[in-house]
Coordinates of C-alpha atoms in Angstrom, one line a residue:
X1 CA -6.7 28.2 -5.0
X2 CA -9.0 26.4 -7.3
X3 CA -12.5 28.1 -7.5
X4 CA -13.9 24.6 -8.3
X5 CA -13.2 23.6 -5.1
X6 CA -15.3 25.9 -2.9
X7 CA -18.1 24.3 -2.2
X8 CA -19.7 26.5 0.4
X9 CA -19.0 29.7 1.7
X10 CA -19.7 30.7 5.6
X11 CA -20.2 34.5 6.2
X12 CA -20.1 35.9 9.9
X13 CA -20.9 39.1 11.0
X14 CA -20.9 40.2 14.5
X15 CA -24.1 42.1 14.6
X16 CA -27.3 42.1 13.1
X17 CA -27.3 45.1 11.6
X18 CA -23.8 44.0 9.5
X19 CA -25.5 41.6 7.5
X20 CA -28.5 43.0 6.9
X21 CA -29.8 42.3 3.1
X22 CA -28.0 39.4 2.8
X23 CA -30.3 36.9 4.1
X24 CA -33.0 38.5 2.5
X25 CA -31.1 38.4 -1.1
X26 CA -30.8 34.6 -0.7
X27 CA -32.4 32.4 -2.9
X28 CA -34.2 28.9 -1.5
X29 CA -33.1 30.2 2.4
X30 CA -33.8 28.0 5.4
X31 CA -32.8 29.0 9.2
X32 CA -31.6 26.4 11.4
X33 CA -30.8 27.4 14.8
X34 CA -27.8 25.3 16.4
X35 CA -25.8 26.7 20.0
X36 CA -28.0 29.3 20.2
X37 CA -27.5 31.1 17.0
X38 CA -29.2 31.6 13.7
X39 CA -27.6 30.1 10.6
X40 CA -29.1 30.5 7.1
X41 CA -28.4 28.2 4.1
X42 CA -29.3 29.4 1.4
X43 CA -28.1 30.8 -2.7
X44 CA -26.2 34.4 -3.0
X45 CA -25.8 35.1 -6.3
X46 CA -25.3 31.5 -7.5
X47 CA -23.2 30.9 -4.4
X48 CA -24.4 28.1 -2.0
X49 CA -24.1 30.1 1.2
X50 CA -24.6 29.8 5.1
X51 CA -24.9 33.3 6.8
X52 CA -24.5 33.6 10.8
X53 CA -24.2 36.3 13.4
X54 CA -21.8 35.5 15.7
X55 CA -22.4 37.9 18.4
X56 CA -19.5 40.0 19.9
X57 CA -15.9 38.9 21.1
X58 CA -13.3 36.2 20.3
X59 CA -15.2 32.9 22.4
X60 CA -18.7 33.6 20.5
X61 CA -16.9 33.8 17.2
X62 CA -14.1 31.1 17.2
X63 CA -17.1 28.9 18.3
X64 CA -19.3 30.4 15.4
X65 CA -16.9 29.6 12.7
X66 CA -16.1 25.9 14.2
X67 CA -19.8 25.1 13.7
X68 CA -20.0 26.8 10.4
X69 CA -17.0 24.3 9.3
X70 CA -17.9 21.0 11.3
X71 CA -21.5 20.7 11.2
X72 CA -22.8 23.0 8.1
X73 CA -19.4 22.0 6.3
X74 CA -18.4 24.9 4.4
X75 CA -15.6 25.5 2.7
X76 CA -14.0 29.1 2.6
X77 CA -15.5 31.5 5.8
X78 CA -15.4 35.4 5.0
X79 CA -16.0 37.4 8.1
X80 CA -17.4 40.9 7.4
X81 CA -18.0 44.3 10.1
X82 CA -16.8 47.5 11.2
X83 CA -13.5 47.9 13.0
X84 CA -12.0 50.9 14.7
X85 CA -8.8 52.6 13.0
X86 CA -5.4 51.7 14.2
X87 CA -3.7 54.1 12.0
X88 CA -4.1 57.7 11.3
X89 CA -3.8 56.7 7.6
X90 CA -7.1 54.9 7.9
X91 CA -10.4 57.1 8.0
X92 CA -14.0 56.3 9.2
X93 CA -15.4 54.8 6.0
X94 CA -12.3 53.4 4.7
X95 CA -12.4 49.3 4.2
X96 CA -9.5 47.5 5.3
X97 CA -8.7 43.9 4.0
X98 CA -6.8 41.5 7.0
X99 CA -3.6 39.9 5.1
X100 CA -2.5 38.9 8.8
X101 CA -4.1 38.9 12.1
X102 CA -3.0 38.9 15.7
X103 CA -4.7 38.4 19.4
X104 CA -3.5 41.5 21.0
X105 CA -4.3 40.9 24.0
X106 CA -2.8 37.3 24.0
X107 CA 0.0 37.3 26.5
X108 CA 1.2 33.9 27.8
X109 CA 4.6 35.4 28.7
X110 CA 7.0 34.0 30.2
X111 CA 5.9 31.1 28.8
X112 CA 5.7 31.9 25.0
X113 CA 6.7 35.0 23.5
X114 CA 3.9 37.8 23.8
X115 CA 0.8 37.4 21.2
X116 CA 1.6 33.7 20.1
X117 CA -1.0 31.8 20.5
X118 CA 0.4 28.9 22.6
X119 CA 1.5 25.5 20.9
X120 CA 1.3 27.4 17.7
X121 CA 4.3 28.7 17.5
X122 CA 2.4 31.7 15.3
X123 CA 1.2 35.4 16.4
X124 CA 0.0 36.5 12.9
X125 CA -2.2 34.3 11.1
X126 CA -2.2 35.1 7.7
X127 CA -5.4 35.2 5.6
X128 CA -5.9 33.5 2.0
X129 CA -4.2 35.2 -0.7
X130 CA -6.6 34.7 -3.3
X131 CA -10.0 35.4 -1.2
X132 CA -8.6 38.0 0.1
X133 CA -7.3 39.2 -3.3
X134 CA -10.6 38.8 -4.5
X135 CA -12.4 40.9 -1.7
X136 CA -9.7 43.5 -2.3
X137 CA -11.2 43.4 -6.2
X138 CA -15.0 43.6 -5.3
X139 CA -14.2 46.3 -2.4
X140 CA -12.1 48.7 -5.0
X141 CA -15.1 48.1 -7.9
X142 CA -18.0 49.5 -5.0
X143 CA -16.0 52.3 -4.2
X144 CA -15.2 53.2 -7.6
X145 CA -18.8 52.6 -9.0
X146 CA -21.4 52.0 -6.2
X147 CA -20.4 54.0 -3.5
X148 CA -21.9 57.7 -4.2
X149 CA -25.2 55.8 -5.3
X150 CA -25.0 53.7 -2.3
X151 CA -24.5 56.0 0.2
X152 CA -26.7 59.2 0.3
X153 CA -25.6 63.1 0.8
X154 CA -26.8 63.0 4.3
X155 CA -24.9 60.2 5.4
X156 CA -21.4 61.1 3.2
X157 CA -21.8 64.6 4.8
X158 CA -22.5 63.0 8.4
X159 CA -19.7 60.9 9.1
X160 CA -17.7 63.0 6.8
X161 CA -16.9 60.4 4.3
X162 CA -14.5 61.6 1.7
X163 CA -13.4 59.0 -1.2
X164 CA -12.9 56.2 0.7
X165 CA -10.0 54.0 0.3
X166 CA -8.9 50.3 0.7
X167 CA -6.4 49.0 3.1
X168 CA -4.7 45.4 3.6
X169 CA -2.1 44.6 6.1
X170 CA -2.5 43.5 9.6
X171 CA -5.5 44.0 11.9
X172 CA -5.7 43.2 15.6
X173 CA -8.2 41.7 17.4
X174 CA -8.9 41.7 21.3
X175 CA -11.4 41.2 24.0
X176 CA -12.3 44.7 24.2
X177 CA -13.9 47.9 22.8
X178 CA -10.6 49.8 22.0
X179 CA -12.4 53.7 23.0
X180 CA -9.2 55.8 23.7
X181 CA -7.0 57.5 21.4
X182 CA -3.8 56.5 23.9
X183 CA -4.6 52.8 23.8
X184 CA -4.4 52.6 19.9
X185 CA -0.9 54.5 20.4
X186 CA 0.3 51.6 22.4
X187 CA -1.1 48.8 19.7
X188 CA 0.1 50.9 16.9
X189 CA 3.7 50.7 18.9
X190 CA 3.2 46.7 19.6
X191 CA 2.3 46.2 16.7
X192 CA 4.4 48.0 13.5
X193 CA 2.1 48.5 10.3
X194 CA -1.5 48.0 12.5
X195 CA -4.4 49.3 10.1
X196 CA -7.4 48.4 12.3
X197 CA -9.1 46.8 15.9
X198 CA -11.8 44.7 15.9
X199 CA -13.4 42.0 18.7
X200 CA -13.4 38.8 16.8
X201 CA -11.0 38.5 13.5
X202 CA -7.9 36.7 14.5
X203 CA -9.8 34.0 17.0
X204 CA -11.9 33.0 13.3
X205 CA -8.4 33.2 11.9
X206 CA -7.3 30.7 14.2
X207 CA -10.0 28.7 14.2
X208 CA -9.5 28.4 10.1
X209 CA -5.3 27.9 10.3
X210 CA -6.2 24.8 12.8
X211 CA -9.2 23.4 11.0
X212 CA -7.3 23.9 7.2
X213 CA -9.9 26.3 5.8
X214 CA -9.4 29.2 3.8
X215 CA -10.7 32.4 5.3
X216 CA -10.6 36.4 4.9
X217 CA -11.5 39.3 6.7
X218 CA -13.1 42.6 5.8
X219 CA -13.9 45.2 7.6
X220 CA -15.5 48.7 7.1
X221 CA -13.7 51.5 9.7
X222 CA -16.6 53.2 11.6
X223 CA -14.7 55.4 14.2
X224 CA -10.7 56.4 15.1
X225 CA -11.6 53.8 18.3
X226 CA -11.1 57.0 20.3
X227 CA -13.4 58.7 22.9
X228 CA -15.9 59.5 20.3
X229 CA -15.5 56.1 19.4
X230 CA -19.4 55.1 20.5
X231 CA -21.0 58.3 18.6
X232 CA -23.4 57.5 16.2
X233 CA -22.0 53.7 16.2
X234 CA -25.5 52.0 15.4
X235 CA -26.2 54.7 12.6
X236 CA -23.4 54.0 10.8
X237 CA -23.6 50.4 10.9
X238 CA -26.7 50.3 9.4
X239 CA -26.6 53.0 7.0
X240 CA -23.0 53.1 5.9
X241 CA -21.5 49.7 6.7
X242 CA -24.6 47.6 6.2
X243 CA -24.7 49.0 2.4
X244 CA -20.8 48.1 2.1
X245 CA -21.2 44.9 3.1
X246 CA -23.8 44.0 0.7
X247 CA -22.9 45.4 -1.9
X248 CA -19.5 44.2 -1.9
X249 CA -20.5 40.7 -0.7
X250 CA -22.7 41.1 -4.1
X251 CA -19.7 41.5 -6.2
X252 CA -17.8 38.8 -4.6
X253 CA -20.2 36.2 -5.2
X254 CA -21.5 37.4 -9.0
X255 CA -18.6 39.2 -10.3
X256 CA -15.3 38.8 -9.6
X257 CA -12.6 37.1 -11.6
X258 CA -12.5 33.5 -11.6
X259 CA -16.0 33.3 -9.9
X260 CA -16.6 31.6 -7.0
X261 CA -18.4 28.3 -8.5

């Protein structure tokens, strides 16, 4: 991928409290407010940005990232949140990078094999090498020299965050809050090599494979998406996952090789 070419980068959370700080760190920002969302325009870190919450679940953000491509024209999308754990490998406050993504709940069987997306022909939509690449390099660098600054005593001891690690292989995405430790057996079984569940991922994913855009998902894991799933979820969004995001999104934009520009 050519750096010159990005021209502008669309970031989509899910919730508010994902993306806060990065609004506020934008240089020269201006709101305009299109299908009943928010999107900012604006400078991160020499990066000529448009930040939008997408609210919850695959409709709300395939239509998110549509707009963000055909009416704010940007270039590369990065989607950033929390996800639940599909893999006992993965611990709350791990990050995992998507290289692939899949609709589990997509079934148009007998019709089309389970999870492809009809007319496709494609279950797993694979995310940009080099973005994602690049993510993987800003997420490693806050671990390894912003995350004990970053994230206080209380909160490390809280949620019992060790040294977290990164992750990148596949993450699945579905029209519901994943909240029971049997459920994640059965899309760890359906799906081999499953690091993490989310609500919106793999319809953006789509969205980006038909439109041509290059796109990459990170996500910060903020419970095993088992019955304790919902404990303490807005806490650690804002305090643990919140910080993640910005500081990583920070790195991205000013630091990494070949910088975005």
């Amino acid at each position: 991928m050519n750096h010159a070419q990005i021209k502008r980068l669309g970031i989509i959370s899910a919730l508010h409290e994902e993306q806060q700080g990065l609004v506020q760190a934008m240089d020269g920002a201006a709101t305009l407010t299109h299908g009943m969302r928010q999107y900012t325009v604006g400078q991160l870190w020499g990066i000529d940005a448009v930040c939008v919450l997408s609210r919850i679940g695959k409709v709300a953000a395939s239509m998110t990232a549509a707009l963000l491509v055909e009416k704010f024209k940007v270039t590369h999308i990065l989607f950033t949140g929390v996800a639940g754990s599909g893999n006992a490998a993965v611990a709350v406050g791990d990050i995992v990078i998507a290289e692939s993504l899949v609709q589990h709940d997509m079934d148009a069987s007998p019709l089309f094999p389970r999870y492809e997306v009809p007319l496709t022909g494609i279950a797993h939509f694979a995310s940009d090498v080099m973005l994602s690449g690049q993510l993987a390099w800003a997420a490693n660098t806050f671990l390894e020299a912003d995350f004990l600054k970053v994230i206080g005593v209380e909160e490390r001891h809280a949620f019992r965050l060790g040294q977290p690690t990164v992750h990148r292989g596949l993450v699945a995405s579905g029209d519901q809050f994943v909240s029971s430790g049997a459920h994640v057996a059965r899309l760890g079984a359906s799906h081999p090599g499953l690091l993490a569940v989310e609500m919106e991922g793999a319809a953006v994913a789509q969205v980006c494979f038909e439109l041509g855009v290059p796109f990459a998902v990170i996500r910060t894991i903020s419970d095993n998406a088992n019955e304790d799933a919902a404990t303490d979820f807005l806490r650690f969004v804002q305090s643990v996952a919140a910080r993640y995001a910005f500081h990583i999104v920070r790195r991205f934009c000013q630091d990494a090789p070949g910088r975005l520009s």
